[in-house]
Coordinates of C-alpha atoms in Angstrom, one line a residue:
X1 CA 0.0 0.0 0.0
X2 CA 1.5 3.1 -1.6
X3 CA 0.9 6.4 1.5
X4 CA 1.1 9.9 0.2
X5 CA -0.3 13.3 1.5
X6 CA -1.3 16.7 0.8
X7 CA -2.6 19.9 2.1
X8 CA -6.1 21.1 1.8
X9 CA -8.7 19.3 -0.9
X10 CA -7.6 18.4 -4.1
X11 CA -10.5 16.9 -6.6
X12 CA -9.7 13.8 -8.0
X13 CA -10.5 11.1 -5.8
X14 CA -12.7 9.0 -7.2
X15 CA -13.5 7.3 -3.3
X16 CA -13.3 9.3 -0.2
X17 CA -13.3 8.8 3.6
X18 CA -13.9 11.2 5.5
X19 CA -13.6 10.5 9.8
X20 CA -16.5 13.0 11.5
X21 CA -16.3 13.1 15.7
X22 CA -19.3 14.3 17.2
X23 CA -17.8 16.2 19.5
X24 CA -17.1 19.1 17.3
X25 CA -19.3 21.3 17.7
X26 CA -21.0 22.5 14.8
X27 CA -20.0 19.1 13.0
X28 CA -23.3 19.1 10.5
X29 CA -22.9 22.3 9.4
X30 CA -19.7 21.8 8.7
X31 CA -19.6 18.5 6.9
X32 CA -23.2 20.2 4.9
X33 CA -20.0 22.9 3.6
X34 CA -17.5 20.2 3.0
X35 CA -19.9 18.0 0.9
X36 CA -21.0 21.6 -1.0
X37 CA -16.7 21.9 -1.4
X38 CA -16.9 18.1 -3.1
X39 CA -19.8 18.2 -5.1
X40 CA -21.8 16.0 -2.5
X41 CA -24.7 16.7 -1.0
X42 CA -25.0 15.3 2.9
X43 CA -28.1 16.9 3.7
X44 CA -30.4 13.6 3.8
X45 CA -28.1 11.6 4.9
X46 CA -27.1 14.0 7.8
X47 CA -30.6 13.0 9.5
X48 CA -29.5 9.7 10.3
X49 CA -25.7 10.2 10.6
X50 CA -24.7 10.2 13.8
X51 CA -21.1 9.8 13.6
X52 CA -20.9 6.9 16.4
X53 CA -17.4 5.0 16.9
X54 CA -17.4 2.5 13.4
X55 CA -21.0 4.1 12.1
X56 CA -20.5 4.3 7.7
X57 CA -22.9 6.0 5.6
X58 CA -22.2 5.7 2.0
X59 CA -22.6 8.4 -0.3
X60 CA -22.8 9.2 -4.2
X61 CA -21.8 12.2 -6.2
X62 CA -21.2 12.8 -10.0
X63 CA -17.6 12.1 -9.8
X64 CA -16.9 10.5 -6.3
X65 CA -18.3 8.1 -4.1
X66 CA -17.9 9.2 0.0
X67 CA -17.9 7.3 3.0
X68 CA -18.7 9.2 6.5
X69 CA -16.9 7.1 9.0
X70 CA -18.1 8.0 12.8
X71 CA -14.9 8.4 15.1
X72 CA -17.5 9.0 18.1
X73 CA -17.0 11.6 21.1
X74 CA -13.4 10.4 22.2
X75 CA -11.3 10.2 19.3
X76 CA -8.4 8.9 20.9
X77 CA -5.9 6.2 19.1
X78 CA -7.0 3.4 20.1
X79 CA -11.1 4.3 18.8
X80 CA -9.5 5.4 15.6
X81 CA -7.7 2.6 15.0
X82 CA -11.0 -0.2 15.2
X83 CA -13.3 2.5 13.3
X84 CA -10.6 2.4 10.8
X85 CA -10.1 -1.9 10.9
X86 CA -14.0 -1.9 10.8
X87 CA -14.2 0.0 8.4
X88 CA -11.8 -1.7 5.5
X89 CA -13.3 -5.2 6.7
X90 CA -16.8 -4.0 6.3
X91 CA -16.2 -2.2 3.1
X92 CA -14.5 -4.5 1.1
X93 CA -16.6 -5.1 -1.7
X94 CA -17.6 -1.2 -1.9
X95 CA -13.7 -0.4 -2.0
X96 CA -11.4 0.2 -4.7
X97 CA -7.6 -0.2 -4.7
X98 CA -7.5 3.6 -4.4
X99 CA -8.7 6.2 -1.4
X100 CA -8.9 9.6 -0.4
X101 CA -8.8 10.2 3.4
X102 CA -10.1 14.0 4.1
X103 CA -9.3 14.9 7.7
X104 CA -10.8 18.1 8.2
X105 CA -9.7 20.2 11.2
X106 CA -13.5 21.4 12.2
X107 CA -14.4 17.6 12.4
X108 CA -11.5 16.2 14.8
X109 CA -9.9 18.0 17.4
X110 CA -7.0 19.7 16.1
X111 CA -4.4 17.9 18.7
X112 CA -5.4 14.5 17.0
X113 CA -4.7 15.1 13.6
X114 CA -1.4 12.9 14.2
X115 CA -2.6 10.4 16.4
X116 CA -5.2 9.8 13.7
X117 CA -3.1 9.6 11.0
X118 CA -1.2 6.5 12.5
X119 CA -4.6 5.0 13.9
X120 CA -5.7 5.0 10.6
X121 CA -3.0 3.3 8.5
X122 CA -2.7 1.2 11.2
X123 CA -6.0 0.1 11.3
X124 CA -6.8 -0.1 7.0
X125 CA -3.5 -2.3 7.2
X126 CA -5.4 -4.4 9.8
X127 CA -8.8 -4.3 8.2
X128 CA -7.5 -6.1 5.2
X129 CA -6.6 -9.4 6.6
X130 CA -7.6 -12.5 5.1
X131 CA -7.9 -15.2 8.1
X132 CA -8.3 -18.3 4.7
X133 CA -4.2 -18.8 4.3
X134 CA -5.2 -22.6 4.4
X135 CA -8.5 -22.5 1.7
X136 CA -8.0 -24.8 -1.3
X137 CA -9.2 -22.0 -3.2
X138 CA -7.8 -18.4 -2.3
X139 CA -10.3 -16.2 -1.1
X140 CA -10.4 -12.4 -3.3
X141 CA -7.9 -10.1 -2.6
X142 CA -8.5 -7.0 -0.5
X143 CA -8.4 -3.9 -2.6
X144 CA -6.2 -2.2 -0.2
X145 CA -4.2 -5.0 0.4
X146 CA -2.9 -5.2 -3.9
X147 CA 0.3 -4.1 -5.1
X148 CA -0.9 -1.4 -6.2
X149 CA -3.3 -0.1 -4.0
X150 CA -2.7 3.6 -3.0
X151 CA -4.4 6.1 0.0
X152 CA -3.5 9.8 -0.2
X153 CA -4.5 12.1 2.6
X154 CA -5.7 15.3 2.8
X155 CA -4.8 17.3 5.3
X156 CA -5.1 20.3 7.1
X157 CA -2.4 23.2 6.7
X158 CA -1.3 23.2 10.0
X159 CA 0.0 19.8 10.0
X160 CA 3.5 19.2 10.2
X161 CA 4.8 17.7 6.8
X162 CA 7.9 15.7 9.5
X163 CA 4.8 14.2 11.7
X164 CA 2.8 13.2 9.3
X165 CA 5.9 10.9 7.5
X166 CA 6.3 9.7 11.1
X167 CA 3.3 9.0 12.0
X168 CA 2.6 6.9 8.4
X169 CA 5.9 5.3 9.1
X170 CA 4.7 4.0 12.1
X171 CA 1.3 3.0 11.2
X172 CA 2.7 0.7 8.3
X173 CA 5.4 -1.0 10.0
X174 CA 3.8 -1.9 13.1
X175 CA 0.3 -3.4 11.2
X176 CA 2.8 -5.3 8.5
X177 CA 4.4 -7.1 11.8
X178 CA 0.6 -7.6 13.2
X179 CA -0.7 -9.2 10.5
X180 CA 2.4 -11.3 10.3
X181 CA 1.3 -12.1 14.0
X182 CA -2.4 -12.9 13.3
X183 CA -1.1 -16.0 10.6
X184 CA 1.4 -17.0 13.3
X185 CA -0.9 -17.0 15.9
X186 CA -3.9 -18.5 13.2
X187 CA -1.7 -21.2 12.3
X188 CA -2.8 -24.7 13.2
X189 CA -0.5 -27.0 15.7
X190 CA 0.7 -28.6 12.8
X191 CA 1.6 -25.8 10.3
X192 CA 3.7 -24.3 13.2
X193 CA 6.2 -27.2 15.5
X194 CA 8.8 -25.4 17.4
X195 CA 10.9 -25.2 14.1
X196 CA 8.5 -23.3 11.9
X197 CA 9.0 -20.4 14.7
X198 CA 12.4 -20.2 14.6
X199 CA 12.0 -20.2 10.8
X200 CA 9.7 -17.0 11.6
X201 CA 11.6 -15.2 13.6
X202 CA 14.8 -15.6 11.6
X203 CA 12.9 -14.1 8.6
X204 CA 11.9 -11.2 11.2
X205 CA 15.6 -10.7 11.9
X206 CA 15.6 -10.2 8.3
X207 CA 13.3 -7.4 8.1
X208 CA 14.6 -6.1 10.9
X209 CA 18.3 -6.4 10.5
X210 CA 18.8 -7.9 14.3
X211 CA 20.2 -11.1 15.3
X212 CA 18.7 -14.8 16.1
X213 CA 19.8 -17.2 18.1
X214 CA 18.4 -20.6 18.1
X215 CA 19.3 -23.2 20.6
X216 CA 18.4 -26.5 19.3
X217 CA 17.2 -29.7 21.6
X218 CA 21.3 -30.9 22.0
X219 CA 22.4 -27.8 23.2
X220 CA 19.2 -27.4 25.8
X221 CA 20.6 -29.9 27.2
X222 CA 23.6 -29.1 27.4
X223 CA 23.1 -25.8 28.9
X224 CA 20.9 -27.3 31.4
X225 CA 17.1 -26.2 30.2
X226 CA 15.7 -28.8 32.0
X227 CA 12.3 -27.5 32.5
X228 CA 11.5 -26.7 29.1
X229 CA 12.8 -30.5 28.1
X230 CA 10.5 -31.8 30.8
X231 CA 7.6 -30.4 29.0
X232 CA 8.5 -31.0 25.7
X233 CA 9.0 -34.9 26.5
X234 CA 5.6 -35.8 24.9
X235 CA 5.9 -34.2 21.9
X236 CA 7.6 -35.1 18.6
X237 CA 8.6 -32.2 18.0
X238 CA 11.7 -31.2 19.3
X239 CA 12.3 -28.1 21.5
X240 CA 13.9 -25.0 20.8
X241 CA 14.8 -21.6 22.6
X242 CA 15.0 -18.5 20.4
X243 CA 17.7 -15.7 21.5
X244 CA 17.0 -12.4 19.4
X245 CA 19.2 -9.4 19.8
X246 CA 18.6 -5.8 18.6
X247 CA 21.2 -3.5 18.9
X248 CA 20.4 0.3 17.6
X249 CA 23.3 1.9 15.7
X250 CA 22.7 5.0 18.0
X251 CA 23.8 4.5 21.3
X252 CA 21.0 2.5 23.5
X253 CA 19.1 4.6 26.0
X254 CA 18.3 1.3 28.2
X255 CA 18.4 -2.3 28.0
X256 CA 15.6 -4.1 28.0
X257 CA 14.8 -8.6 28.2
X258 CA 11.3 -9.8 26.8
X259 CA 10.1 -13.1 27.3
X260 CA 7.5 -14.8 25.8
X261 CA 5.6 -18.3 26.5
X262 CA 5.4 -20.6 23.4
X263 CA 4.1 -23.3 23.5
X264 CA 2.9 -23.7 19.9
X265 CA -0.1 -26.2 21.2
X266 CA -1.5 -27.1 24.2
X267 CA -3.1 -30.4 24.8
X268 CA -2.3 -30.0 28.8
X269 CA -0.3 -33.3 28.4
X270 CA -1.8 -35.7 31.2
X271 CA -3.4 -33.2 33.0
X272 CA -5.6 -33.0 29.7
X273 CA -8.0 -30.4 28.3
X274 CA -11.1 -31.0 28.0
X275 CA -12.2 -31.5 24.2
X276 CA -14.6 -29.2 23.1
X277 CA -12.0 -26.2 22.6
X278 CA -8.9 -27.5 22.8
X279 CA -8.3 -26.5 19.1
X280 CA -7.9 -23.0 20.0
X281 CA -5.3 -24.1 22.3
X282 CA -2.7 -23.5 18.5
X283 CA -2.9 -20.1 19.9
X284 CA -1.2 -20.9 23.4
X285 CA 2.3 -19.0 22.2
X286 CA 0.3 -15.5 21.6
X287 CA 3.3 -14.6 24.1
X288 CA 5.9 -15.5 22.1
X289 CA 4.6 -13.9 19.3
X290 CA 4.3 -10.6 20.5
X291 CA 7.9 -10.7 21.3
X292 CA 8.5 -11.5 17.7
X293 CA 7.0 -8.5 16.5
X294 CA 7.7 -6.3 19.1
X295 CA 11.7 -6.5 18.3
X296 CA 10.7 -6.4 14.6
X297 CA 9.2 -3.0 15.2
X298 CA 11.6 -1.9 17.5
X299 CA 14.3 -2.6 14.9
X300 CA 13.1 -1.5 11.6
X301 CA 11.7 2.0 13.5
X302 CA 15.7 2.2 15.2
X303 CA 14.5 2.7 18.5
X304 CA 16.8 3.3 20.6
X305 CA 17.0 0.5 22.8
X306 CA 19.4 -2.7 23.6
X307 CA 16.5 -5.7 23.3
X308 CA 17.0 -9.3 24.3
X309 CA 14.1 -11.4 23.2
X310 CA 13.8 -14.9 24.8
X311 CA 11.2 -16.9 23.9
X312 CA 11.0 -20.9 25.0
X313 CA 8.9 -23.1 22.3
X314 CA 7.7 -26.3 22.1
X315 CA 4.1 -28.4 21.9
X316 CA 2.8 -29.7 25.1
X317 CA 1.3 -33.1 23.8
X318 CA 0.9 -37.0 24.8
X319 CA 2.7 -39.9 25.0
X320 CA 4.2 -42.5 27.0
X321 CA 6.8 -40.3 27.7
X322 CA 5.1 -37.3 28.9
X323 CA 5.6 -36.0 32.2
X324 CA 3.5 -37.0 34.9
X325 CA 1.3 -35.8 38.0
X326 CA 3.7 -35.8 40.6
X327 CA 6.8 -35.9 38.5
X328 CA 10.3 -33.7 39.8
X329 CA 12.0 -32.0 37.2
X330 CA 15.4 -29.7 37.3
X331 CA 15.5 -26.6 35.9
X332 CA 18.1 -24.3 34.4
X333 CA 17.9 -21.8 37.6
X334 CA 19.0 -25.1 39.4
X335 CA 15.9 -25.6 41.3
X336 CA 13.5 -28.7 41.4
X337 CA 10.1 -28.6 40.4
X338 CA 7.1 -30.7 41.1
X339 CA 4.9 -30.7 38.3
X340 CA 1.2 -31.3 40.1
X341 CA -0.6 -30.7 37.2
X342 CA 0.9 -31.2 33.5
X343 CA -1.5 -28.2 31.8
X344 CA 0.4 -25.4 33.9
X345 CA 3.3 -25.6 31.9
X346 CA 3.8 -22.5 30.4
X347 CA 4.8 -21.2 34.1
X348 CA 7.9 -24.3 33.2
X349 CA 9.2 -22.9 29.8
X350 CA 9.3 -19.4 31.3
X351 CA 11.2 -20.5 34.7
X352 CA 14.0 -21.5 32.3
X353 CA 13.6 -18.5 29.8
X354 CA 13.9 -16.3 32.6
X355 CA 16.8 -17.8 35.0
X356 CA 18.6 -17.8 31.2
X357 CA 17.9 -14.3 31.1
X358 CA 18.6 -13.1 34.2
X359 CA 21.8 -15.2 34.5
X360 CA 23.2 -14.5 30.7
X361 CA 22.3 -10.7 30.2
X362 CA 22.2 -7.3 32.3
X363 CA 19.0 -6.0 31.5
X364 CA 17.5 -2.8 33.5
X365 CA 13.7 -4.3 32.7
X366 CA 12.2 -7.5 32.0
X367 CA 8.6 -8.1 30.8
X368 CA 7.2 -11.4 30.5
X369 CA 4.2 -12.2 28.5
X370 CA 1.9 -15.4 28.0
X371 CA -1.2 -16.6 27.8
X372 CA -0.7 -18.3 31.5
X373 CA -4.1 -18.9 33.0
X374 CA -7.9 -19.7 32.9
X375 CA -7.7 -17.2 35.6
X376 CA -6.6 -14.2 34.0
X377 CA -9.5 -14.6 31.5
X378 CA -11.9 -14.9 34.4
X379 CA -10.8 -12.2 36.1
X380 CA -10.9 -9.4 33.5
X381 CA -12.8 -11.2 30.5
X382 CA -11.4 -10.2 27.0
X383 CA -11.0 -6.6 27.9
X384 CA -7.6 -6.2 29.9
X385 CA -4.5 -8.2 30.5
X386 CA -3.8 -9.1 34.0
X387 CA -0.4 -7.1 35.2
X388 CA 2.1 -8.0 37.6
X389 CA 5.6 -6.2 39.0
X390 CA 7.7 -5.8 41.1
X391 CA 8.6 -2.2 40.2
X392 CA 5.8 0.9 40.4
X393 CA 7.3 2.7 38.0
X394 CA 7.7 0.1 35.3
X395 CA 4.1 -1.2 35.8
X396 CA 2.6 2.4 35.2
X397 CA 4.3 3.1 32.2
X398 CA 3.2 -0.1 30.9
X399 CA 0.0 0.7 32.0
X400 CA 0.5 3.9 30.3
X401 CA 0.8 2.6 27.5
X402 CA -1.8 -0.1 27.7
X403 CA -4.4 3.0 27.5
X404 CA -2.9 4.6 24.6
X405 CA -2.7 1.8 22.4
X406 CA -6.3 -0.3 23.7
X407 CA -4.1 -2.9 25.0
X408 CA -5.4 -2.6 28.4
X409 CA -3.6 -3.9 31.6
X410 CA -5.2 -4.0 35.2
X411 CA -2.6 -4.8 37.8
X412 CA -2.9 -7.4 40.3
X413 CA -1.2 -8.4 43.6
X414 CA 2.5 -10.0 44.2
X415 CA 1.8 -9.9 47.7
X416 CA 4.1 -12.9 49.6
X417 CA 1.1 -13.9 51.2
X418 CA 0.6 -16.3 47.9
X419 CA 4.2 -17.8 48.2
X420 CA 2.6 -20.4 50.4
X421 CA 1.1 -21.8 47.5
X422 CA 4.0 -22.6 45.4
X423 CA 5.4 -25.3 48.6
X424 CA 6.1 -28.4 48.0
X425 CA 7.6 -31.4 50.1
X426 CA 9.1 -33.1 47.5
X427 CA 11.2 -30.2 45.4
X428 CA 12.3 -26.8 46.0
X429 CA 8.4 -25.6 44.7
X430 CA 5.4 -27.0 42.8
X431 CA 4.3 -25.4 39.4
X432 CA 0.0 -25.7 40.9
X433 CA -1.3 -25.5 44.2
X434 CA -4.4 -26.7 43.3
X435 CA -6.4 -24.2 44.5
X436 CA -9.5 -23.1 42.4
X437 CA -9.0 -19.2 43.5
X438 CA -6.3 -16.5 42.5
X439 CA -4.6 -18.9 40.1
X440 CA -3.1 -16.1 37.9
X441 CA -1.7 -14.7 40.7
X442 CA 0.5 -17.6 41.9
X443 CA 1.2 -18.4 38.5
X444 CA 3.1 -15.4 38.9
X445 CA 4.7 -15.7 42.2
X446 CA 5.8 -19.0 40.5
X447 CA 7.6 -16.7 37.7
X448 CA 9.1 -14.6 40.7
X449 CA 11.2 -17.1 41.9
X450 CA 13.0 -17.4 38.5
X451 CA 13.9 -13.5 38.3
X452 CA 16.6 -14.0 41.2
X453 CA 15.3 -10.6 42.5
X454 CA 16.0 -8.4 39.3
X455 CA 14.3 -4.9 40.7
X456 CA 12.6 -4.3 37.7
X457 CA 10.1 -7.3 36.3
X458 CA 6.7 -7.4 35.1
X459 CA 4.8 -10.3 33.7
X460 CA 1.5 -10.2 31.7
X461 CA -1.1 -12.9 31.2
X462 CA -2.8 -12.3 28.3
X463 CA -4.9 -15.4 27.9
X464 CA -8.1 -13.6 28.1
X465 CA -6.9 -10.9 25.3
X466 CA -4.8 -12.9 22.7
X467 CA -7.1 -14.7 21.3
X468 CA -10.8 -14.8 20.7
X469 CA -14.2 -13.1 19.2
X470 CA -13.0 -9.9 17.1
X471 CA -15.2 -7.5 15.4
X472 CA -13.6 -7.9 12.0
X473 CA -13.9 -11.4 11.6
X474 CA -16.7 -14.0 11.8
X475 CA -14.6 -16.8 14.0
X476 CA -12.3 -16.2 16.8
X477 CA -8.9 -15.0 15.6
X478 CA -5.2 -13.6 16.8
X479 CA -5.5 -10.3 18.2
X480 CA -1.4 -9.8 18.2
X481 CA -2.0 -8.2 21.5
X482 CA 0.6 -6.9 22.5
X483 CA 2.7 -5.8 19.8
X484 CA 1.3 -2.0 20.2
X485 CA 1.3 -2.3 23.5
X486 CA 5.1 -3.3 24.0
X487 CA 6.3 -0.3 21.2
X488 CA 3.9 2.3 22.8
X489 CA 5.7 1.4 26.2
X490 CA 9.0 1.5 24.7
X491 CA 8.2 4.6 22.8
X492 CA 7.4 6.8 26.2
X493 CA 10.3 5.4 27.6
X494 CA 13.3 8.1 26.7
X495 CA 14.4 9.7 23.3
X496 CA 12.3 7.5 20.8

């Protein structure tokens, strides 16, 4: 998709948005001028127009056709960006491969212009994916997503010719590396063994011109991931651990470890699932993922940040050799492990991912994400990711962040009062108490341990975000959740 802009109107377009918040003022009037400046008339269409968040009323002139897109009261990034994703799913068939965006400064408020801009590419990028990768027949190509598709905005004078390139930038390199996510994350348990995502993120490292690391099953063991061994010892599949390193050209500001769970699908090994969703359970390393595209951003926008992306990956399946309820397993931190229940395994990659980490890198912050627990989802539904930290400071910026981008976090507890969950009187600690209560929260505690008292952690569970009903799409799908969030935070943390 081909991104230009302009100053002021220009006729031409044959297909014109136009976003419309209802919080302008005299917004009518002004769009009943604007459709007189087009050679449009809005005036009956203007009785049912609204301009609610995602509300399109399609109109037809002699020489253009115009969508009114409804940004709502509170145009902030994260509305913008679903209006805009609604909007390019919903319109497909109306669209053509080219379109005229006309942001005009008496119908947004004028410190948005920017902000909306980036929501905007962001979300047409986002509105054009095709969930069918695996169809026989290929499904019809978006018009905005062909080779030469082309959007040229229209802007108003005031806006800064530097921002604007910025902001586009932005827009288009962050959705390219989330719809990359939501075909990762889409991809069936067998389209996508441990090997398939080291093949992925090496082609990231590609994009972004940073480095990959993958430690294959032989040297696991010999570096002593023991946990991550344990897990995968039902599976086929061998295990891998994928080291990725971005290093900015410009000197780094901070450095900073993510983590993310992958555990490419989830059966729950003995401790088994029950059946009737367990095929969503392909999205079970949404954690991983969002590391992947998180350092691909970071790179190809030169942020100015030292990253160390770890991200443990294998299946969690069944066989004779799987472990078992009540089993004992080492780990690479050196401590023992008893594994009361097989499905809580993700908290077993991580404890290696992290001790690794910790105990191979000086990092100033660490965030962990992964789609942990049941618990998380209960707790805050598919709204908001459930936040842990040790550190105030880190957990607000990410908070921060989670409201700018829509990528919500609520923090919960690390209170010690929950270590007496994790004792066991067979190992050093157990991976499950067992308990049906607070289960993300000493899923966490569980991840504490493995820090070795780094003063600046936070993990995220986003099982009850990564994955599920999206309004863009019929089925449940990837959400790349995330990948905003992570860039936004890193973005608001210096001289990006």
């Amino acid at each position: 998709m081909k991104i230009n802009w302009q100053s002021g109107w220009v006729a031409g377009a044959q297909q014109l948005l136009i976003p419309v918040s209802n919080n302008q003022g005299e917004w009518i009037q002004n769009l009943e001028h604007i459709g007189t400046q087009i050679g449009v008339s809005f005036k009956a269409a203007l009785e049912d127009f609204k301009a609610e968040t995602g509300e399109t009323t399609v109109l037809y002139g002699p020489d253009c056709k115009v969508f009114l897109l409804g940004l709502g009261r509170e145009v902030n990034f994260a509305e913008v960006l679903r209006a805009a994703r609604l909007f390019a799913a919903r319109q497909k068939s109306k669209l053509s491969t080219s379109l005229g965006i006309y942001l005009d400064a008496a119908l947004l408020p004028a410190d948005q212009h920017i902000v909306c801009i980036e929501a905007m590419v962001n979300g047409l990028y986002l509105g054009t994916y095709d969930a069918g990768k695996y169809k026989s027949k290929s499904t019809e190509t978006h018009p905005l997503a062909t080779e030469d598709a082309a959007i040229e905005f229209y802007l108003p004078a005031s806006v800064s010719a530097k921002a604007v390139a910025k902001a586009v930038a932005q827009g288009q390199v962050i959705a390219e590396a989330q719809l990359g996510i939501y075909d990762l994350i889409n991809a069936p348990g067998n389209k996508k063994q441990p090997a398939h995502l080291a093949s992925f993120a090496r082609a990231a490292a590609q994009r972004g011109n940073f480095s990959v690391r993958v430690l294959e099953k032989a040297e696991l063991e010999a570096e002593g991931f023991y946990a991550l061994l344990g897990v995968n010892q039902g599976s086929a599949a061998p295990p891998v651990c994928i080291v990725m390193e971005y290093v900015p050209t410009q000197e780094a500001t901070r450095t900073i470890g993510l983590v993310g769970k992958g555990v490419t699908f989830d059966t729950g090994g003995i401790s088994i699932k029950p059946s009737a969703n367990m095929h969503h359970m392909k999205s079970d390393m949404s954690g991983a993922a969002a590391v992947y595209g998180a350092i691909e951003v970071a790179a190809r926008l030169e942020l100015p940040f030292h990253l160390i992306g770890i991200t443990p990956v294998t299946e969690n399946s069944v066989d004779a050799d799987s472990l078992k309820p009540g089993d004992v397993i080492d780990s690479y931190s050196g401590r023992t492990i008893e594994v009361t229940d097989t499905d809580a395994e993700g908290r077993i990659i991580l404890a290696d991912a992290l001790s690794y980490l910790v105990r191979n890198y000086k990092v100033d912050s660490i965030v962990d994400l992964a789609t942990l627990t049941g618990s998380a989802a209960r707790v805050l539904g598919a709204h908001a990711a459930c936040l842990f930290a040790n550190d105030d400071q880190l957990a607000e910026s990410l908070a921060l962040a989670g409201e700018y981008s829509g990528e919500r976090l609520w923090r919960l507890p690390l209170w010690d009062v929950y270590k007496d969950e994790l004792k066991s009187d067979v190992a050093d600690l157990r991976n499950f108490s067992g308990k049906p209560a607070a289960g993300a929260i000493s899923a966490a505690k569980f991840l504490e341990v493995f820090v070795d008292e780094h003063p600046s952690w936070a993990h995220l569970d986003i099982a009850g975000v990564a994955y599920g009903d999206v309004d863009f799409l019929p089925h449940k799908s990837a959400t790349a959740f995330g990948v905003r969030l992570l860039v936004e935070w890193l973005m608001g943390q210096g001289d990006a």
